[in-house]
Amino acid sequence: MTILEKLHYKENFTPTEQSIITYLIENIHCIPEMTIQQLALTTHSSNAAIIRICKKIGYSGFKDFKLALAIELESSKFVNQSVNFSTPFYQSESTREIINDLSSLYKETIQLMQSQIHIQDYEKMSHIMMKSQRIVIFAIGDTRITAMNFINKLIKINIHPILATENYEEIAIAYNMTPQDCALFISYNGINEQFKTCVQILNKKHVPILFITANHNSPLLTLSQSQIIIPDKEDDYKIGTFYSQISFQFILTILYSLIYKKDYAHHHQHKMIIDAKSKKNKS
């Protein structure tokens, strides 16, 4: 979630804080150049009120907030966002136009994702996965197919995740997990009754829960130890899950790369052996 998106949701802020936030939103490009004293004077507030806002949206203070905002504003310069993520092409378009539209969709999705990456979130999630005895993945629909691609990559470096939703036995699998395992949930809307039941079971068993979603209001987020939240760009009325699956694949590929990097020499050797055996069998 971007800093602007966090600021737009004012449910947890006092009237005084909401007034400050209104100024922040309306003058967002000026904030990185302001001191906390200047902002307090301009908004007729106090340093303490500004710091409280920063902490409520996940930053240690105003300096930390300004740095993150400056990076986000700089990154946004490279994102065009002219694509309709829900309906990237129309019936009246030619084949060439559809190809160009889809090419733009892929490019802008990756650019959007890259501009809003919080590296510490990816590092934390990959670290939890690497130290777990078992990685159990919960994903349904099109996301399940994307998750299977991730599983295929990991198998090639001798890591064997379990797809809990493969045979609709996710609740039974959740009951059999231990704190030495980790559970990775991938869900665009972040609302699924089966997943909610599984998360409650896993939370009671102290199993680390990882969550990738576009819904920053998902009730499952509060029970997870590590989250990656992507921008919500798909409408309910869409012609396909283009954007969401490109985003999920990009995230999972980054996580795979971080896991691979951790023990590069070992994983590289193992993959070379597997590839050589596969090539031999085909011949």
GROMACS .gro file of C-alpha atoms in nm:
model
  283
    1MET     CA    1   0.000   0.000   0.000
    2THR     CA    2   0.132   0.347  -0.088
    3ILE     CA    3   0.174   0.621   0.169
    4LEU     CA    4  -0.110   0.815   0.006
    5GLU     CA    5  -0.337   0.511   0.030
    6LYS     CA    6  -0.254   0.476   0.399
    7LEU     CA    7  -0.333   0.842   0.457
    8HIS     CA    8  -0.664   0.825   0.272
    9TYR     CA    9  -0.800   0.571   0.522
   10LYS     CA   10  -0.865   0.794   0.823
   11GLU     CA   11  -1.072   0.564   1.043
   12ASN     CA   12  -0.805   0.537   1.313
   13PHE     CA   13  -0.719   0.907   1.329
   14THR     CA   14  -0.845   1.181   1.559
   15PRO     CA   15  -1.006   1.497   1.413
   16THR     CA   16  -0.680   1.687   1.469
   17GLU     CA   17  -0.481   1.416   1.291
   18GLN     CA   18  -0.732   1.410   1.005
   19SER     CA   19  -0.680   1.782   0.957
   20ILE     CA   20  -0.304   1.730   0.935
   21ILE     CA   21  -0.353   1.440   0.694
   22THR     CA   22  -0.570   1.656   0.466
   23TYR     CA   23  -0.281   1.900   0.440
   24LEU     CA   24  -0.033   1.616   0.376
   25ILE     CA   25  -0.244   1.477   0.092
   26GLU     CA   26  -0.302   1.816  -0.070
   27ASN     CA   27   0.066   1.913  -0.046
   28ILE     CA   28   0.228   1.571  -0.074
   29HIS     CA   29   0.512   1.683  -0.306
   30CYS     CA   30   0.619   1.960  -0.065
   31ILE     CA   31   0.642   1.743   0.246
   32PRO     CA   32   0.993   1.593   0.185
   33GLU     CA   33   1.136   1.947   0.193
   34MET     CA   34   0.963   2.049   0.517
   35THR     CA   35   1.086   2.014   0.874
   36ILE     CA   36   0.852   1.880   1.138
   37GLN     CA   37   0.848   2.225   1.297
   38GLN     CA   38   0.739   2.386   0.968
   39LEU     CA   39   0.466   2.127   0.919
   40ALA     CA   40   0.340   2.171   1.276
   41LEU     CA   41   0.330   2.549   1.235
   42THR     CA   42   0.152   2.532   0.898
   43THR     CA   43  -0.110   2.284   1.021
   44HIS     CA   44  -0.157   2.457   1.359
   45SER     CA   45  -0.064   2.131   1.533
   46SER     CA   46   0.229   1.990   1.730
   47ASN     CA   47   0.535   1.776   1.665
   48ALA     CA   48   0.382   1.504   1.880
   49ALA     CA   49   0.063   1.490   1.669
   50ILE     CA   50   0.265   1.454   1.349
   51ILE     CA   51   0.479   1.179   1.499
   52ARG     CA   52   0.165   0.993   1.610
   53ILE     CA   53   0.039   0.995   1.251
   54CYS     CA   54   0.371   0.863   1.123
   55LYS     CA   55   0.366   0.580   1.376
   56LYS     CA   56   0.006   0.490   1.296
   57ILE     CA   57   0.097   0.428   0.931
   58GLY     CA   58   0.407   0.224   1.015
   59TYR     CA   59   0.699   0.466   1.049
   60SER     CA   60   0.919   0.534   1.352
   61GLY     CA   61   0.892   0.910   1.315
   62PHE     CA   62   0.870   1.205   1.076
   63LYS     CA   63   1.223   1.161   0.942
   64ASP     CA   64   1.155   0.797   0.855
   65PHE     CA   65   0.821   0.897   0.700
   66LYS     CA   66   0.980   1.173   0.486
   67LEU     CA   67   1.250   0.940   0.354
   68ALA     CA   68   0.995   0.675   0.253
   69LEU     CA   69   0.774   0.941   0.093
   70ALA     CA   70   1.065   1.087  -0.106
   71ILE     CA   71   1.154   0.741  -0.240
   72GLU     CA   72   0.791   0.671  -0.329
   73LEU     CA   73   0.745   1.003  -0.510
   74GLU     CA   74   1.067   0.949  -0.706
   75SER     CA   75   0.962   0.598  -0.806
   76SER     CA   76   0.618   0.714  -0.919
   77LYS     CA   77   0.779   0.932  -1.188
   78PHE     CA   78   0.857   0.617  -1.385
   79VAL     CA   79   0.506   0.471  -1.370
   80ASN     CA   80   0.268   0.584  -1.644
   81GLN     CA   81  -0.042   0.393  -1.530
   82SER     CA   82  -0.229   0.461  -1.855
   83VAL     CA   83  -0.345   0.100  -1.881
   84ASN     CA   84  -0.690  -0.021  -1.780
   85PHE     CA   85  -0.589  -0.311  -1.556
   86SER     CA   86  -0.937  -0.469  -1.561
   87THR     CA   87  -1.016  -0.427  -1.932
   88PRO     CA   88  -0.681  -0.389  -2.113
   89PHE     CA   89  -0.834  -0.430  -2.462
   90TYR     CA   90  -1.169  -0.399  -2.639
   91GLN     CA   91  -1.364  -0.593  -2.900
   92SER     CA   92  -1.326  -0.318  -3.160
   93GLU     CA   93  -0.945  -0.328  -3.152
   94SER     CA   94  -0.724  -0.492  -3.411
   95THR     CA   95  -0.488  -0.779  -3.329
   96ARG     CA   96  -0.193  -0.540  -3.335
   97GLU     CA   97  -0.366  -0.304  -3.095
   98ILE     CA   98  -0.448  -0.589  -2.855
   99ILE     CA   99  -0.085  -0.703  -2.862
  100ASN     CA  100   0.030  -0.347  -2.784
  101ASP     CA  101  -0.226  -0.316  -2.503
  102LEU     CA  102  -0.114  -0.639  -2.340
  103SER     CA  103   0.251  -0.544  -2.377
  104SER     CA  104   0.177  -0.216  -2.197
  105LEU     CA  105  -0.019  -0.403  -1.930
  106TYR     CA  106   0.277  -0.629  -1.851
  107LYS     CA  107   0.525  -0.340  -1.848
  108GLU     CA  108   0.315  -0.109  -1.635
  109THR     CA  109   0.222  -0.383  -1.389
  110ILE     CA  110   0.589  -0.458  -1.325
  111GLN     CA  111   0.673  -0.087  -1.303
  112LEU     CA  112   0.391  -0.028  -1.059
  113MET     CA  113   0.496  -0.322  -0.844
  114GLN     CA  114   0.861  -0.219  -0.850
  115SER     CA  115   0.780   0.140  -0.753
  116GLN     CA  116   0.601   0.024  -0.437
  117ILE     CA  117   0.826  -0.257  -0.317
  118HIS     CA  118   0.926  -0.251   0.048
  119ILE     CA  119   1.242  -0.461   0.049
  120GLN     CA  120   1.219  -0.549   0.417
  121ASP     CA  121   0.881  -0.719   0.358
  122TYR     CA  122   1.030  -0.950   0.096
  123GLU     CA  123   1.339  -1.022   0.303
  124LYS     CA  124   1.131  -1.104   0.611
  125MET     CA  125   0.895  -1.334   0.420
  126SER     CA  126   1.176  -1.520   0.243
  127HIS     CA  127   1.363  -1.560   0.574
  128ILE     CA  128   1.060  -1.718   0.741
  129MET     CA  129   1.017  -1.955   0.447
  130MET     CA  130   1.383  -2.055   0.446
  131LYS     CA  131   1.393  -2.146   0.815
  132SER     CA  132   1.065  -2.344   0.806
  133GLN     CA  133   1.058  -2.721   0.790
  134ARG     CA  134   0.761  -2.712   0.554
  135ILE     CA  135   0.612  -2.439   0.337
  136VAL     CA  136   0.237  -2.489   0.299
  137ILE     CA  137   0.066  -2.275   0.034
  138PHE     CA  138  -0.302  -2.178   0.034
  139ALA     CA  139  -0.427  -2.051  -0.304
  140ILE     CA  140  -0.738  -2.108  -0.515
  141GLY     CA  141  -0.858  -2.035  -0.869
  142ASP     CA  142  -0.614  -1.865  -1.106
  143THR     CA  143  -0.387  -1.787  -0.812
  144ARG     CA  144  -0.351  -2.159  -0.748
  145ILE     CA  145  -0.199  -2.198  -1.096
  146THR     CA  146   0.047  -1.916  -1.025
  147ALA     CA  147   0.135  -2.080  -0.692
  148MET     CA  148   0.203  -2.410  -0.869
  149ASN     CA  149   0.458  -2.234  -1.089
  150PHE     CA  150   0.631  -2.112  -0.772
  151ILE     CA  151   0.624  -2.464  -0.627
  152ASN     CA  152   0.777  -2.599  -0.948
  153LYS     CA  153   1.070  -2.359  -0.915
  154LEU     CA  154   1.132  -2.455  -0.551
  155ILE     CA  155   1.119  -2.827  -0.622
  156LYS     CA  156   1.409  -2.784  -0.863
  157ILE     CA  157   1.627  -2.665  -0.573
  158ASN     CA  158   1.512  -2.947  -0.345
  159ILE     CA  159   1.248  -2.751  -0.152
  160HIS     CA  160   0.911  -2.925  -0.161
  161PRO     CA  161   0.618  -2.701  -0.065
  162ILE     CA  162   0.269  -2.842  -0.006
  163LEU     CA  163  -0.029  -2.698  -0.192
  164ALA     CA  164  -0.292  -2.726   0.081
  165THR     CA  165  -0.579  -2.636  -0.152
  166GLU     CA  166  -0.495  -2.894  -0.419
  167ASN     CA  167  -0.757  -3.145  -0.300
  168TYR     CA  168  -0.971  -2.907  -0.092
  169GLU     CA  169  -0.821  -3.041   0.232
  170GLU     CA  170  -0.675  -2.714   0.356
  171ILE     CA  171  -0.849  -2.727   0.695
  172ALA     CA  172  -0.722  -3.080   0.767
  173ILE     CA  173  -0.372  -2.978   0.659
  174ALA     CA  174  -0.386  -2.668   0.881
  175TYR     CA  175  -0.467  -2.887   1.184
  176ASN     CA  176  -0.154  -3.095   1.111
  177MET     CA  177   0.090  -2.806   1.085
  178THR     CA  178   0.340  -2.714   1.357
  179PRO     CA  179   0.521  -2.394   1.462
  180GLN     CA  180   0.822  -2.520   1.266
  181ASP     CA  181   0.619  -2.487   0.942
  182CYS     CA  182   0.491  -2.172   0.772
  183ALA     CA  183   0.167  -2.101   0.587
  184LEU     CA  184   0.165  -1.881   0.276
  185PHE     CA  185  -0.177  -1.744   0.178
  186ILE     CA  186  -0.218  -1.584  -0.165
  187SER     CA  187  -0.551  -1.413  -0.226
  188TYR     CA  188  -0.626  -1.097  -0.425
  189ASN     CA  189  -0.942  -1.000  -0.236
  190GLY     CA  190  -0.819  -1.146   0.094
  191ILE     CA  191  -1.168  -1.265   0.188
  192ASN     CA  192  -1.233  -1.639   0.197
  193GLU     CA  193  -1.421  -1.826   0.470
  194GLN     CA  194  -1.210  -2.140   0.431
  195PHE     CA  195  -0.893  -1.935   0.458
  196LYS     CA  196  -1.031  -1.753   0.761
  197THR     CA  197  -1.091  -2.086   0.936
  198CYS     CA  198  -0.741  -2.204   0.846
  199VAL     CA  199  -0.580  -1.883   0.973
  200GLN     CA  200  -0.764  -1.913   1.305
  201ILE     CA  201  -0.645  -2.274   1.342
  202LEU     CA  202  -0.287  -2.183   1.252
  203ASN     CA  203  -0.284  -1.883   1.485
  204LYS     CA  204  -0.384  -2.101   1.780
  205LYS     CA  205  -0.107  -2.348   1.687
  206HIS     CA  206   0.149  -2.062   1.661
  207VAL     CA  207   0.227  -2.138   1.297
  208PRO     CA  208   0.388  -1.840   1.115
  209ILE     CA  209   0.140  -1.698   0.864
  210LEU     CA  210   0.249  -1.515   0.548
  211PHE     CA  211  -0.005  -1.325   0.340
  212ILE     CA  212   0.004  -1.177  -0.011
  213THR     CA  213  -0.308  -0.977  -0.104
  214ALA     CA  214  -0.447  -0.656  -0.255
  215ASN     CA  215  -0.693  -0.604   0.030
  216HIS     CA  216  -0.535  -0.394   0.304
  217ASN     CA  217  -0.857  -0.431   0.506
  218SER     CA  218  -0.856  -0.811   0.502
  219PRO     CA  219  -0.928  -0.949   0.851
  220LEU     CA  220  -0.662  -1.212   0.786
  221LEU     CA  221  -0.384  -0.951   0.783
  222THR     CA  222  -0.402  -0.888   1.156
  223LEU     CA  223  -0.321  -1.253   1.224
  224SER     CA  224  -0.025  -1.279   0.985
  225GLN     CA  225   0.340  -1.235   1.077
  226SER     CA  226   0.450  -1.112   0.735
  227GLN     CA  227   0.252  -0.937   0.460
  228ILE     CA  228   0.302  -0.811   0.106
  229ILE     CA  229   0.015  -0.590  -0.011
  230ILE     CA  230  -0.013  -0.504  -0.379
  231PRO     CA  231  -0.203  -0.206  -0.524
  232ASP     CA  232  -0.569  -0.291  -0.587
  233LYS     CA  233  -0.615  -0.222  -0.958
  234GLU     CA  234  -0.866  -0.484  -1.073
  235ASP     CA  235  -1.240  -0.419  -1.071
  236ASP     CA  236  -1.500  -0.686  -0.998
  237TYR     CA  237  -1.602  -0.662  -1.363
  238LYS     CA  238  -1.287  -0.771  -1.541
  239ILE     CA  239  -1.223  -0.978  -1.852
  240GLY     CA  240  -0.942  -1.177  -1.691
  241THR     CA  241  -0.703  -1.183  -1.397
  242PHE     CA  242  -0.418  -1.031  -1.597
  243TYR     CA  243  -0.287  -0.775  -1.351
  244SER     CA  244  -0.328  -0.980  -1.034
  245GLN     CA  245  -0.153  -1.289  -1.167
  246ILE     CA  246   0.132  -1.089  -1.321
  247SER     CA  247   0.176  -0.919  -0.981
  248PHE     CA  248   0.166  -1.245  -0.786
  249GLN     CA  249   0.410  -1.411  -1.025
  250PHE     CA  250   0.648  -1.116  -0.990
  251ILE     CA  251   0.633  -1.134  -0.609
  252LEU     CA  252   0.681  -1.510  -0.598
  253THR     CA  253   0.972  -1.490  -0.842
  254ILE     CA  254   1.143  -1.236  -0.615
  255LEU     CA  255   1.088  -1.462  -0.312
  256TYR     CA  256   1.225  -1.760  -0.506
  257SER     CA  257   1.532  -1.556  -0.605
  258LEU     CA  258   1.599  -1.454  -0.243
  259ILE     CA  259   1.569  -1.816  -0.130
  260TYR     CA  260   1.800  -1.925  -0.413
  261LYS     CA  261   2.051  -1.651  -0.325
  262LYS     CA  262   2.072  -1.759   0.041
  263ASP     CA  263   2.254  -2.078  -0.051
  264TYR     CA  264   2.342  -2.001  -0.412
  265ALA     CA  265   2.621  -2.255  -0.460
  266HIS     CA  266   2.419  -2.545  -0.316
  267HIS     CA  267   2.100  -2.459  -0.504
  268HIS     CA  268   2.287  -2.398  -0.829
  269GLN     CA  269   2.464  -2.733  -0.810
  270HIS     CA  270   2.141  -2.916  -0.728
  271LYS     CA  271   1.954  -2.750  -1.014
  272MET     CA  272   2.232  -2.836  -1.260
  273ILE     CA  273   2.211  -3.203  -1.158
  274ILE     CA  274   1.832  -3.206  -1.198
  275ASP     CA  275   1.851  -3.031  -1.537
  276ALA     CA  276   2.118  -3.273  -1.657
  277LYS     CA  277   1.910  -3.577  -1.555
  278SER     CA  278   1.601  -3.427  -1.718
  279LYS     CA  279   1.791  -3.364  -2.040
  280LYS     CA  280   1.929  -3.720  -2.036
  281ASN     CA  281   1.584  -3.869  -1.988
  282LYS     CA  282   1.443  -3.670  -2.279
  283SER     CA  283   1.720  -3.789  -2.507
   0.00000   0.00000   0.00000
